[in-house]
XYZ file of N, CA and C in Angstrom:
855
model
N -27.998 -13.644 6.614
C -27.427 -12.834 5.565
C -26.100 -12.457 5.903
N -25.214 -12.700 4.967
C -23.839 -12.301 5.052
C -23.644 -10.806 4.931
N -22.647 -10.289 5.775
C -22.587 -8.817 5.802
C -21.523 -8.588 4.647
N -21.214 -7.268 4.402
C -20.343 -6.852 3.273
C -18.922 -7.357 3.479
N -18.346 -7.173 4.698
C -17.063 -7.674 4.960
C -16.946 -9.109 4.883
N -17.989 -9.796 5.509
C -17.805 -11.274 5.504
C -17.940 -11.896 4.236
N -18.643 -11.200 3.243
C -18.866 -11.560 1.905
C -17.438 -11.477 1.149
N -16.853 -10.302 1.236
C -15.537 -10.207 0.532
C -14.524 -11.121 1.060
N -14.533 -11.346 2.328
C -13.613 -12.257 2.987
C -13.944 -13.681 3.071
N -15.030 -14.068 2.372
C -15.531 -15.416 2.397
C -14.441 -16.482 2.266
N -13.454 -16.400 1.256
C -12.475 -17.386 1.295
C -11.703 -17.588 2.576
N -11.528 -16.591 3.360
C -10.856 -16.766 4.591
C -11.598 -17.617 5.622
N -12.868 -17.453 5.612
C -13.723 -18.347 6.526
C -13.745 -19.758 6.032
N -13.858 -19.897 4.745
C -13.733 -21.313 4.202
C -12.476 -21.904 4.472
N -11.248 -21.223 4.316
C -10.061 -21.780 4.687
C -9.879 -22.057 6.113
N -10.307 -21.174 6.938
C -10.138 -21.415 8.438
C -11.014 -22.649 8.855
N -12.218 -22.783 8.306
C -13.018 -23.928 8.675
C -12.264 -25.233 8.181
N -11.381 -25.140 7.276
C -10.669 -26.399 6.787
C -9.362 -26.401 7.431
N -9.031 -25.633 8.565
C -7.842 -25.665 9.334
C -6.748 -25.239 8.416
N -6.885 -24.376 7.521
C -5.743 -23.760 6.741
C -5.550 -22.351 7.285
N -4.355 -22.059 7.784
C -4.097 -20.701 8.224
C -4.106 -19.775 7.096
N -4.514 -18.578 7.340
C -4.448 -17.567 6.149
C -4.400 -16.205 6.724
N -3.853 -15.263 5.982
C -3.863 -13.922 6.402
C -4.024 -12.972 5.227
N -4.874 -12.002 5.380
C -5.250 -10.975 4.286
C -4.005 -10.135 3.991
N -3.840 -9.778 2.825
C -2.593 -9.128 2.329
C -2.872 -7.850 1.539
N -1.934 -7.135 1.088
C -1.920 -6.161 0.170
C -2.832 -4.959 0.640
N -3.729 -4.380 -0.253
C -4.436 -3.155 0.071
C -5.378 -3.463 1.200
N -6.042 -4.655 1.266
C -6.956 -4.846 2.414
C -6.171 -4.870 3.752
N -5.011 -5.320 3.747
C -4.157 -5.342 4.914
C -3.865 -3.881 5.464
N -3.238 -3.193 4.498
C -2.934 -1.735 4.902
C -4.093 -0.895 5.212
N -5.243 -1.186 4.546
C -6.478 -0.492 4.778
C -7.034 -0.810 6.216
N -6.737 -1.950 6.730
C -7.259 -2.350 8.043
C -6.510 -1.508 9.017
N -5.342 -0.982 8.790
C -4.561 -0.043 9.689
C -4.759 1.332 9.409
N -5.780 1.707 8.649
C -6.182 3.100 8.489
C -5.779 3.765 7.152
N -5.176 3.084 6.274
C -4.773 3.796 5.000
C -6.083 3.890 4.157
N -6.360 5.038 3.684
C -7.545 5.258 2.786
C -7.400 4.870 1.401
N -7.208 3.563 1.181
C -6.974 3.013 -0.159
C -8.129 2.205 -0.706
N -8.273 2.254 -1.996
C -9.229 1.347 -2.624
C -8.708 -0.100 -2.610
N -9.524 -1.005 -2.908
C -9.042 -2.421 -2.914
C -9.402 -3.058 -4.220
N -8.613 -4.060 -4.598
C -8.816 -4.728 -5.860
C -9.108 -6.205 -5.630
N -8.322 -7.132 -6.199
C -8.528 -8.422 -5.891
C -8.224 -8.696 -4.331
N -8.680 -9.819 -3.796
C -8.370 -10.179 -2.470
C -7.142 -11.013 -2.480
N -5.978 -10.579 -1.869
C -4.863 -11.330 -1.816
C -4.752 -11.961 -0.425
N -4.402 -13.237 -0.360
C -4.314 -13.961 0.919
C -3.024 -14.810 0.863
N -2.311 -14.779 2.056
C -1.228 -15.597 2.208
C -1.656 -16.917 2.861
N -1.072 -18.009 2.361
C -1.407 -19.331 3.006
C -0.180 -20.150 3.000
N -0.036 -21.171 3.794
C 1.155 -22.038 3.841
C 1.416 -22.743 2.620
N 0.318 -23.220 1.853
C 0.372 -24.099 0.732
C -0.655 -23.682 -0.244
N -0.279 -23.050 -1.374
C -1.388 -22.559 -2.251
C -2.129 -23.651 -2.973
N -1.571 -24.719 -3.151
C -2.277 -25.908 -3.815
C -3.360 -26.459 -2.970
N -2.990 -26.645 -1.589
C -3.997 -27.207 -0.692
C -5.206 -26.077 -0.567
N -4.788 -24.904 -0.355
C -5.817 -23.803 -0.199
C -6.754 -23.747 -1.386
N -6.036 -23.793 -2.623
C -6.880 -23.794 -3.803
C -7.947 -24.939 -3.925
N -7.462 -26.170 -3.533
C -8.320 -27.270 -3.691
C -9.522 -27.147 -2.702
N -9.249 -26.615 -1.549
C -10.351 -26.388 -0.604
C -11.415 -25.485 -1.307
N -11.005 -24.336 -1.848
C -11.919 -23.320 -2.422
C -12.605 -24.026 -3.546
N -11.899 -24.758 -4.501
C -12.454 -25.422 -5.611
C -13.639 -26.331 -5.133
N -13.381 -26.981 -4.061
C -14.513 -27.954 -3.589
C -15.769 -27.139 -3.082
N -15.511 -25.931 -2.781
C -16.725 -25.098 -2.553
C -17.243 -24.298 -3.609
N -16.768 -24.541 -4.867
C -17.325 -23.892 -6.071
C -16.555 -22.853 -6.644
N -15.341 -22.538 -6.141
C -14.585 -21.531 -6.699
C -13.856 -22.120 -7.889
N -13.506 -21.219 -8.873
C -12.993 -21.604 -10.156
C -11.502 -21.221 -10.388
N -10.681 -22.083 -10.719
C -9.194 -21.728 -10.869
C -9.204 -21.060 -12.266
N -8.436 -19.936 -12.295
C -8.305 -19.133 -13.496
C -6.921 -19.047 -13.999
N -6.730 -18.612 -15.178
C -5.429 -18.446 -15.802
C -4.595 -17.489 -15.028
N -3.410 -17.963 -14.532
C -2.517 -17.117 -13.642
C -1.825 -15.997 -14.448
N -1.881 -16.173 -15.889
C -1.245 -15.161 -16.675
C -2.005 -13.841 -16.637
N -3.209 -13.865 -16.082
C -4.164 -12.735 -16.095
C -3.905 -11.869 -14.818
N -3.133 -12.424 -13.853
C -2.978 -11.791 -12.540
C -1.951 -10.696 -12.599
N -2.384 -9.502 -12.065
C -1.528 -8.300 -12.000
C -1.253 -8.009 -10.523
N -0.080 -7.456 -10.372
C 0.319 -6.896 -9.083
C 0.752 -5.494 -9.357
N -0.223 -4.547 -8.982
C -0.100 -3.239 -9.578
C -0.133 -3.217 -11.071
N 0.821 -2.612 -11.728
C 0.626 -2.598 -13.310
C 1.497 -3.786 -13.794
N 2.225 -4.555 -13.053
C 3.105 -5.524 -13.558
C 2.375 -6.942 -13.370
N 2.702 -7.858 -14.266
C 2.237 -9.199 -14.126
C 2.875 -9.919 -13.014
N 2.069 -10.575 -12.257
C 2.556 -11.326 -11.084
C 3.158 -12.627 -11.544
N 4.462 -12.654 -11.541
C 5.092 -13.897 -12.126
C 5.491 -14.823 -11.048
N 5.415 -14.506 -9.763
C 5.848 -15.466 -8.765
C 4.608 -16.490 -8.533
N 4.957 -17.388 -7.669
C 3.988 -18.439 -7.469
C 2.577 -18.016 -6.870
N 1.515 -18.464 -7.335
C 0.191 -18.053 -6.789
C -0.907 -18.790 -7.580
N -2.043 -18.733 -7.042
C -3.236 -19.311 -7.654
C -4.269 -18.174 -7.761
N -4.912 -18.071 -8.839
C -5.967 -17.116 -9.034
C -7.339 -17.828 -9.183
N -8.298 -17.382 -8.266
C -9.592 -18.025 -8.281
C -10.743 -17.047 -8.299
N -11.833 -17.351 -9.045
C -13.079 -16.613 -9.013
C -14.114 -17.333 -8.236
N -15.038 -16.597 -7.618
C -16.047 -17.191 -6.721
C -17.118 -17.882 -7.562
N -17.801 -18.692 -6.889
C -18.945 -19.417 -7.541
C -20.024 -18.432 -7.843
N -20.748 -18.802 -9.070
C -21.701 -17.829 -9.571
C -23.101 -18.390 -9.309
N -23.959 -17.508 -8.824
C -25.399 -17.783 -8.507
C -26.086 -17.606 -9.892
N -26.354 -18.647 -10.671
C -26.977 -18.558 -11.996
C -28.320 -17.711 -12.014
N -28.986 -17.718 -10.947
C -30.292 -17.145 -10.865
C -30.277 -15.679 -10.828
N -29.192 -15.268 -10.205
C -29.054 -13.688 -10.133
C -27.784 -13.280 -10.907
N -26.988 -14.212 -11.455
C -25.759 -13.808 -12.131
C -24.876 -12.984 -11.306
N -24.741 -13.412 -9.985
C -23.720 -12.699 -9.076
C -23.087 -13.778 -8.240
N -21.951 -13.596 -7.671
C -21.244 -14.511 -6.779
C -22.217 -15.078 -5.627
N -22.109 -16.349 -5.554
C -23.016 -16.961 -4.439
C -22.394 -16.865 -3.145
N -23.296 -16.808 -2.074
C -22.913 -16.792 -0.738
C -22.864 -18.197 -0.019
N -21.853 -18.576 0.659
C -21.864 -19.808 1.375
C -22.775 -19.676 2.567
N -23.458 -20.687 2.944
C -24.382 -20.701 4.221
C -23.536 -20.687 5.494
N -24.114 -20.102 6.525
C -23.404 -20.129 7.794
C -22.286 -19.171 7.997
N -22.402 -18.074 7.208
C -21.244 -17.078 7.396
C -21.311 -16.414 8.775
N -20.218 -16.234 9.390
C -20.099 -15.706 10.635
C -19.994 -14.271 10.713
N -19.970 -13.556 11.848
C -19.775 -12.077 11.906
C -18.444 -11.699 11.241
N -18.398 -10.521 10.684
C -17.251 -10.106 10.008
C -16.084 -9.765 10.896
N -14.889 -9.680 10.383
C -13.733 -9.222 11.209
C -13.855 -7.683 11.407
N -13.001 -7.040 12.039
C -12.967 -5.631 12.261
C -13.043 -4.846 10.896
N -13.434 -3.586 10.976
C -13.611 -2.834 9.629
C -12.362 -2.797 8.786
N -12.488 -2.848 7.459
C -11.495 -2.788 6.642
C -11.644 -1.543 5.719
N -10.852 -1.505 4.575
C -10.937 -0.197 3.926
C -12.333 0.010 3.277
N -12.534 1.370 3.052
C -13.779 1.796 2.347
C -13.803 1.296 0.923
N -14.978 1.420 0.306
C -15.144 1.048 -1.081
C -14.832 -0.335 -1.326
N -15.196 -1.243 -0.440
C -15.018 -2.683 -0.683
C -16.171 -3.251 -1.518
N -15.994 -4.033 -2.564
C -17.076 -4.564 -3.266
C -17.801 -5.512 -2.359
N -19.164 -5.439 -2.549
C -19.968 -6.283 -1.692
C -19.849 -7.812 -1.908
N -19.705 -8.239 -3.246
C -19.651 -9.674 -3.438
C -18.299 -10.165 -3.280
N -18.249 -11.548 -3.118
C -16.893 -12.120 -3.244
C -16.094 -11.727 -4.472
N -14.895 -11.630 -4.434
C -14.113 -11.129 -5.571
C -13.032 -12.142 -5.953
N -12.359 -11.776 -7.028
C -11.265 -12.656 -7.496
C -10.208 -12.721 -6.266
N -9.867 -13.930 -6.048
C -8.923 -14.195 -4.885
C -7.572 -14.686 -5.421
N -6.537 -14.068 -4.889
C -5.166 -14.532 -5.213
C -4.505 -15.176 -3.951
N -4.201 -16.421 -4.164
C -3.570 -17.094 -3.041
C -2.042 -17.069 -3.258
N -1.284 -16.534 -2.184
C 0.114 -16.374 -2.283
C 0.882 -17.269 -1.251
N 2.012 -17.931 -1.568
C 2.635 -18.680 -0.536
C 3.335 -17.789 0.458
N 2.934 -17.985 1.791
C 3.495 -17.082 2.838
C 4.967 -17.060 2.844
N 5.639 -18.206 2.581
C 7.121 -18.301 2.671
C 7.781 -17.412 1.712
N 7.119 -17.229 0.527
C 7.790 -16.460 -0.529
C 7.553 -14.931 -0.133
N 6.723 -14.634 0.780
C 6.459 -13.249 1.176
C 7.074 -13.085 2.597
N 7.911 -13.892 3.020
C 8.649 -13.834 4.217
C 7.714 -13.596 5.443
N 6.661 -14.260 5.471
C 5.634 -14.150 6.526
C 5.516 -15.532 7.237
N 5.667 -15.499 8.511
C 5.516 -16.742 9.319
C 4.326 -16.583 10.240
N 3.421 -17.562 9.968
C 2.222 -17.586 10.845
C 2.548 -17.813 12.336
N 1.904 -17.081 13.208
C 2.066 -17.327 14.665
C 1.437 -18.624 15.089
N 1.754 -19.120 16.242
C 1.222 -20.394 16.728
C -0.293 -20.302 16.949
N -0.695 -19.070 17.385
C -2.052 -18.724 17.664
C -2.551 -17.637 16.775
N -3.541 -17.853 15.820
C -3.951 -16.883 14.902
C -5.251 -16.287 15.488
N -5.203 -15.004 15.732
C -6.412 -14.347 16.359
C -7.169 -13.462 15.366
N -6.608 -13.235 14.125
C -7.267 -12.321 13.137
C -6.882 -12.797 11.812
N -7.703 -12.478 10.836
C -7.408 -12.635 9.440
C -6.358 -11.615 8.977
N -6.145 -10.642 9.820
C -5.190 -9.566 9.350
C -3.923 -9.752 10.095
N -2.721 -9.394 9.424
C -1.468 -9.641 10.103
C -1.234 -8.523 11.073
N -0.421 -8.865 12.130
C -0.052 -7.808 13.143
C 0.739 -6.760 12.308
N 0.664 -5.514 12.817
C 1.302 -4.499 12.067
C 2.791 -4.646 11.962
N 3.584 -4.941 12.984
C 4.928 -5.060 12.718
C 5.392 -6.256 11.735
N 4.647 -7.319 11.734
C 4.877 -8.328 10.868
C 4.478 -8.012 9.387
N 3.564 -7.201 9.228
C 3.180 -6.613 7.998
C 4.286 -5.744 7.299
N 4.751 -4.920 8.072
C 5.734 -3.918 7.660
C 7.135 -4.757 7.425
N 7.426 -5.673 8.241
C 8.605 -6.426 8.129
C 8.601 -7.301 6.839
N 7.474 -7.855 6.571
C 7.337 -8.771 5.406
C 7.386 -8.034 4.121
N 6.772 -6.783 4.158
C 6.736 -6.032 2.885
C 8.160 -5.391 2.699
N 8.817 -5.004 3.706
C 10.146 -4.458 3.450
C 11.086 -5.620 2.981
N 10.989 -6.738 3.583
C 11.800 -7.879 3.138
C 11.601 -8.210 1.666
N 10.296 -8.360 1.331
C 10.012 -8.703 -0.006
C 10.452 -7.553 -1.034
N 10.392 -6.267 -0.659
C 10.817 -5.217 -1.501
C 12.379 -5.188 -1.648
N 13.071 -5.497 -0.680
C 14.563 -5.591 -0.792
C 15.040 -6.829 -1.426
N 14.164 -7.871 -1.441
C 14.596 -9.027 -2.275
C 14.108 -8.942 -3.622
N 13.349 -7.903 -4.086
C 12.879 -7.835 -5.398
C 14.049 -7.576 -6.479
N 14.007 -8.244 -7.560
C 15.048 -7.968 -8.609
C 15.037 -6.596 -9.127
N 13.926 -5.920 -9.004
C 13.692 -4.580 -9.550
C 13.703 -4.581 -11.178
N 13.270 -5.724 -11.778
C 13.287 -5.789 -13.182
C 11.996 -5.534 -13.787
N 10.867 -5.441 -13.048
C 9.551 -5.186 -13.520
C 8.963 -4.213 -12.583
N 7.690 -3.965 -12.676
C 6.956 -3.002 -11.849
C 6.445 -3.379 -10.491
N 6.720 -4.625 -10.172
C 6.293 -5.209 -8.871
C 6.788 -4.445 -7.690
N 8.068 -3.952 -7.779
C 8.781 -3.231 -6.745
C 7.953 -1.922 -6.412
N 7.376 -1.325 -7.462
C 6.760 -0.036 -7.348
C 5.497 -0.191 -6.341
N 4.718 -1.255 -6.619
C 3.532 -1.514 -5.772
C 3.918 -1.745 -4.389
N 4.917 -2.561 -4.118
C 5.479 -2.832 -2.854
C 5.855 -1.535 -2.112
N 6.656 -0.805 -2.927
C 7.043 0.459 -2.274
C 5.778 1.377 -1.934
N 4.771 1.420 -2.778
C 3.656 2.156 -2.472
C 2.926 1.697 -1.104
N 2.775 0.423 -0.977
C 2.186 -0.159 0.119
C 2.906 0.239 1.403
N 4.175 0.165 1.324
C 5.043 0.505 2.544
C 4.950 2.036 2.832
N 4.890 2.866 1.727
C 4.792 4.353 1.835
C 3.459 4.681 2.462
N 2.452 3.948 2.135
C 1.139 4.269 2.627
C 1.139 3.980 4.201
N 1.774 2.931 4.566
C 1.886 2.733 6.059
C 2.688 3.869 6.762
N 3.857 4.238 6.203
C 4.531 5.357 6.834
C 3.832 6.655 6.775
N 2.962 6.798 5.752
C 2.269 8.045 5.558
C 1.033 8.252 6.395
N 0.262 7.120 6.700
C -0.981 7.135 7.282
C -1.155 6.522 8.668
N -0.209 5.730 9.052
C -0.426 4.883 10.323
C 0.473 5.549 11.385
N -0.159 6.155 12.331
C 0.575 6.947 13.421
C 1.675 6.162 14.081
N 1.406 4.911 14.388
C 2.302 4.051 15.130
C 3.620 3.894 14.287
N 3.451 3.703 12.999
C 4.656 3.517 12.050
C 5.457 4.679 11.992
N 4.951 5.807 12.204
C 5.684 7.163 12.144
C 6.584 7.367 13.362
N 6.408 6.493 14.409
C 7.122 6.706 15.621
C 8.491 6.110 15.440
N 9.532 6.694 15.960
C 10.875 6.148 15.906
C 10.951 4.851 16.703
N 10.286 4.834 17.797
C 10.257 3.581 18.670
C 9.625 2.329 18.035
N 8.886 2.539 16.872
C 8.290 1.478 16.164
C 9.429 0.511 15.729
N 10.567 0.950 15.590
C 11.717 0.087 15.164
C 12.010 -1.028 16.033
N 11.606 -0.868 17.383
C 11.897 -1.852 18.352
C 11.087 -3.100 18.007
N 9.864 -2.968 17.245
C 9.119 -4.055 17.057
C 9.381 -4.741 15.735
N 10.285 -4.160 15.034
C 10.754 -4.751 13.759
C 11.937 -5.670 13.847
N 12.118 -6.552 12.911
C 13.384 -7.358 12.814
C 14.509 -6.335 12.803
N 15.650 -6.744 13.466
C 16.839 -5.947 13.603
C 17.324 -5.425 12.257
N 17.207 -6.341 11.238
C 17.824 -6.060 9.946
C 16.941 -5.054 9.158
N 15.770 -4.684 9.626
C 14.910 -3.699 9.057
C 14.819 -2.395 9.716
N 15.424 -2.284 10.953
C 15.380 -1.060 11.695
C 16.091 0.077 11.064
N 17.131 -0.055 10.406
C 17.720 0.992 9.637
C 16.878 1.627 8.560
N 16.133 0.596 7.813
C 15.160 1.057 6.865
C 14.132 2.017 7.512
N 13.739 1.683 8.624
C 12.813 2.487 9.410
C 13.329 3.798 9.826
N 14.499 3.878 10.381
C 15.227 5.135 10.672
C 15.392 5.979 9.404
N 15.882 5.374 8.371
C 16.097 6.095 7.089
C 14.856 6.756 6.490
N 13.621 5.880 6.602
C 12.510 6.466 6.111
C 11.912 7.628 6.818
N 12.371 7.791 8.133
C 11.921 8.976 8.974
C 12.888 10.032 8.843
N 14.066 9.787 8.188
C 15.086 10.788 8.222
C 14.947 11.919 7.104
N 14.043 11.673 6.167
C 13.860 12.599 5.161
C 14.291 12.063 3.731
N 14.869 10.846 3.838
C 15.280 10.261 2.471
C 13.983 10.088 1.577
N 14.248 10.013 0.281
C 13.154 9.836 -0.625
C 12.972 8.395 -0.785
N 12.177 7.782 0.251
C 11.944 6.476 0.224
C 11.061 5.988 -0.994
N 11.204 4.771 -1.348
C 10.440 4.199 -2.465
C 11.042 4.352 -3.767
N 12.138 5.108 -3.909
C 12.752 5.249 -5.156
C 13.879 4.179 -5.350
N 14.282 3.858 -6.614
C 15.296 2.796 -6.881
C 16.603 3.059 -6.149
N 17.128 4.237 -6.122
C 18.318 4.503 -5.324
C 18.176 4.145 -3.854
N 17.049 4.507 -3.364
C 16.767 4.194 -1.907
C 16.708 2.706 -1.605
N 16.044 1.956 -2.522
C 15.816 0.541 -2.360
C 17.206 -0.150 -2.449
N 17.961 0.240 -3.360
C 19.237 -0.398 -3.594
C 20.215 -0.114 -2.364
N 20.109 1.224 -1.789
C 20.848 1.560 -0.704
C 20.396 0.678 0.566
N 19.172 0.581 0.807
C 18.520 -0.178 1.886
C 18.928 -1.645 1.846
N 19.035 -2.138 0.594
C 19.440 -3.611 0.411
C 20.750 -3.814 0.931
N 21.677 -2.852 0.591
C 23.059 -3.032 1.053
C 23.092 -2.954 2.573
N 22.307 -1.963 3.099
C 22.327 -1.868 4.621
C 21.810 -3.099 5.279
N 20.625 -3.605 4.759
C 20.107 -4.820 5.381
C 21.103 -5.918 5.436
N 21.801 -6.168 4.192
C 22.703 -7.243 4.112
C 23.828 -6.995 5.097
N 24.307 -5.736 5.239
C 25.482 -5.415 6.162
C 24.965 -5.725 7.647
N 23.732 -5.374 7.886
C 23.194 -5.677 9.253
C 23.148 -7.133 9.546
N 22.724 -7.972 8.601
C 22.730 -9.329 8.736
C 24.125 -10.018 9.001
N 25.214 -9.284 8.334
C 26.527 -9.856 8.485
C 27.264 -9.128 9.610
N 26.694 -8.256 10.240
C 27.370 -7.600 11.398
C 28.287 -6.538 11.015
N 28.158 -5.948 9.852
C 29.078 -4.983 9.283
C 28.569 -3.582 9.491
N 27.503 -3.326 10.187
C 26.891 -2.019 10.178
C 26.326 -1.864 11.486
N 26.365 -0.530 12.098
C 25.845 -0.204 13.373
C 24.559 0.697 13.141
N 23.526 0.520 13.703
C 22.278 1.332 13.621
C 22.605 2.759 13.890
N 21.878 3.647 13.165
C 22.135 5.095 13.368
C 20.790 5.861 12.812
N 20.699 7.175 13.188
C 19.586 7.899 12.740
C 19.435 7.969 11.206
N 20.568 8.039 10.529
C 20.524 8.045 9.063
C 21.817 7.417 8.603
N 21.607 6.642 7.553
C 22.760 5.726 7.054
C 23.448 6.363 5.883
N 22.995 7.580 5.411
C 23.661 8.183 4.234
C 23.923 9.522 4.434
N 24.844 10.149 3.554
C 25.211 11.494 3.665
C 24.071 12.301 3.137
N 23.668 13.374 3.967
C 22.570 14.077 3.642
C 22.736 15.066 2.422
N 23.887 15.136 1.963
C 24.258 15.832 0.773
C 24.086 14.945 -0.483
N 23.722 13.636 -0.340
C 23.575 12.750 -1.369
C 22.238 13.012 -1.963
N 22.224 13.676 -3.116
C 20.918 14.161 -3.740
C 20.200 12.984 -4.427
N 20.802 11.806 -4.594
C 20.049 10.691 -5.093
C 19.181 10.110 -4.007
N 19.522 10.369 -2.815
C 18.627 9.917 -1.687
C 17.952 10.909 -1.030
N 18.415 12.132 -0.948
C 17.742 13.352 -0.394
C 17.455 14.273 -1.572
N 16.231 14.200 -1.962
C 15.787 14.895 -3.246
C 15.217 16.289 -3.006
N 15.109 16.706 -1.767
C 14.348 17.972 -1.599
C 15.104 19.124 -2.346
N 16.384 19.165 -2.244
C 17.147 20.291 -2.953
C 16.977 20.135 -4.405
N 16.936 18.968 -4.987
C 16.770 18.898 -6.462
C 15.312 19.331 -6.769
N 14.380 18.897 -6.022
C 13.052 19.333 -6.302
C 12.859 20.863 -6.260
N 13.594 21.460 -5.211
C 13.434 22.910 -5.074
C 14.123 23.613 -6.288
N 15.251 23.170 -6.777
C 15.930 23.667 -7.929
C 14.851 23.598 -9.156
N 14.277 22.493 -9.314
C 13.318 22.299 -10.448
C 12.222 23.263 -10.363
N 11.701 23.451 -9.153
C 10.608 24.425 -9.057
C 10.983 25.858 -9.297
N 12.276 26.176 -8.758
C 12.800 27.461 -8.930
C 13.080 27.729 -10.483
N 13.402 26.695 -11.197
C 13.645 26.979 -12.601
C 12.466 27.064 -13.512
N 11.375 26.750 -12.948
C 10.068 26.776 -13.735
C 9.557 28.238 -13.702
N 9.158 28.732 -14.879
C 8.639 30.187 -14.823
C 7.359 30.297 -14.077
N 7.328 31.397 -13.329
C 6.137 31.637 -12.546
C 5.111 32.087 -13.565
N 3.752 31.765 -13.229
C 2.673 32.059 -14.092
C 2.524 33.567 -14.257
N 2.949 34.388 -13.234
C 2.973 35.774 -13.275
C 4.280 36.339 -12.766
N 4.785 37.300 -13.570
C 5.945 38.023 -12.998
C 5.493 39.080 -12.024
N 6.384 39.547 -11.196
C 5.955 40.557 -10.140
C 5.195 41.853 -10.840
N 5.656 42.243 -11.971
C 5.012 43.282 -12.678
C 3.625 42.910 -13.308
N 3.567 41.670 -13.748
C 2.214 41.201 -14.272
C 1.244 41.090 -13.082
N 1.690 40.590 -12.033
C 0.850 40.499 -10.907
C 0.270 41.819 -10.340
N 1.088 42.786 -10.312
C 0.757 44.085 -9.845
C -0.219 44.673 -10.855
N 0.039 44.446 -12.179
C -0.762 45.158 -13.102
C -2.202 44.479 -13.238
N -2.273 43.083 -12.956
C -3.538 42.494 -12.887
C -4.299 42.784 -11.631
N -3.622 43.021 -10.575
C -4.207 43.390 -9.347
C -4.801 44.876 -9.499
N -4.153 45.719 -10.206
C -4.576 47.066 -10.408
C -5.831 47.119 -11.261
N -5.806 46.217 -12.220
C -7.026 46.136 -13.234
C -8.195 45.646 -12.401
N -8.059 44.725 -11.445
C -9.172 44.169 -10.669
C -9.715 45.295 -9.776
N -8.827 46.071 -9.122
C -9.215 47.237 -8.222
C -10.043 48.291 -9.073
N -9.569 48.543 -10.306
C -10.218 49.502 -11.061
C -11.571 49.030 -11.452
N -11.714 47.751 -11.817
C -13.052 47.227 -12.246
C -13.953 47.267 -11.030
N -13.486 46.915 -9.803
C -14.278 47.037 -8.632
C -14.898 48.432 -8.460
N -13.881 49.517 -8.502
C -14.283 50.809 -8.294
C -15.384 51.250 -9.359
N -15.245 50.828 -10.640
C -16.114 51.107 -11.655
C -17.541 50.523 -11.376
N -17.561 49.260 -10.851
C -18.794 48.701 -10.501
C -19.594 49.446 -9.403
N -18.706 49.807 -8.370
C -19.276 50.613 -7.249
C -19.901 51.891 -7.778
N -19.153 52.567 -8.676
C -19.561 53.883 -9.195
C -20.848 53.650 -9.996
N -20.965 52.595 -10.758
C -22.209 52.231 -11.458
C -23.410 52.040 -10.497
N -23.128 51.402 -9.473
C -24.227 51.039 -8.503
C -24.711 52.337 -7.851
N -23.725 53.234 -7.403
C -24.138 54.533 -6.901
C -24.911 55.377 -7.785
N -24.495 55.383 -9.056
C -25.259 56.123 -10.065
C -26.612 55.669 -10.198
N -26.837 54.345 -10.293
C -28.159 53.797 -10.506
C -29.159 54.039 -9.275
N -28.489 54.090 -8.162
C -29.315 54.256 -6.848
C -29.618 55.758 -6.846
N -28.782 56.663 -7.339
C -29.217 58.108 -7.303
C -30.215 58.347 -8.288
């Protein structure tokens, strides 16, 4: 009997058995490193999406309309194949392939039990290079962060795809202890190290001004026109450091209670408590 994880990741086992490298991506990948996220379709990076799709089709998977594929709230317009699992007609549920092996290490919670819609993505378009020896279906943490940063900074920012990429990166910086360490930069590509330092500096990462700023910094690092530092922007730049802006907004919002109203309400509560105590004493007497 296939286990829950092995069932969801069934396409990975099929591809591996056919000598096709693959790596799990998106929510499943960040969830593997401790991010408490729900998962949706299963996204997989492969060297050639056509070859991988053909292997799955031979095992009963069905090629679906790519126009239906979403990446976050945006339509996924880049190269991919969308497949749904074979259906067990007797139980009207996805069928399991025989000989499933033990599952990989734990992944995110709330994983659907059955095989799910699988999205095959070309690894080259996601700036991911497969290692010579693949030890896991999950990408190493530095390679995951590198690839997501690169893809985000390459994004034209014309649709909502950038937003989901930014969220995935923010999840890693918010929940994975290793990524929060300044020294984690040593494991990243040189051109992404300033992104890391800036994310730890207090900048409002994940915003359009931040992404545009980091794109310029990355390009400058590639061209040798920039030196790494703790923070690449003026801390008075409120388009990148938004704490002061948010503080002003909060200060401008009316308090639900003025000091006078608070004291009057507190006094009414105290008087009500004294009245209740007096009533209890009278009834006991």
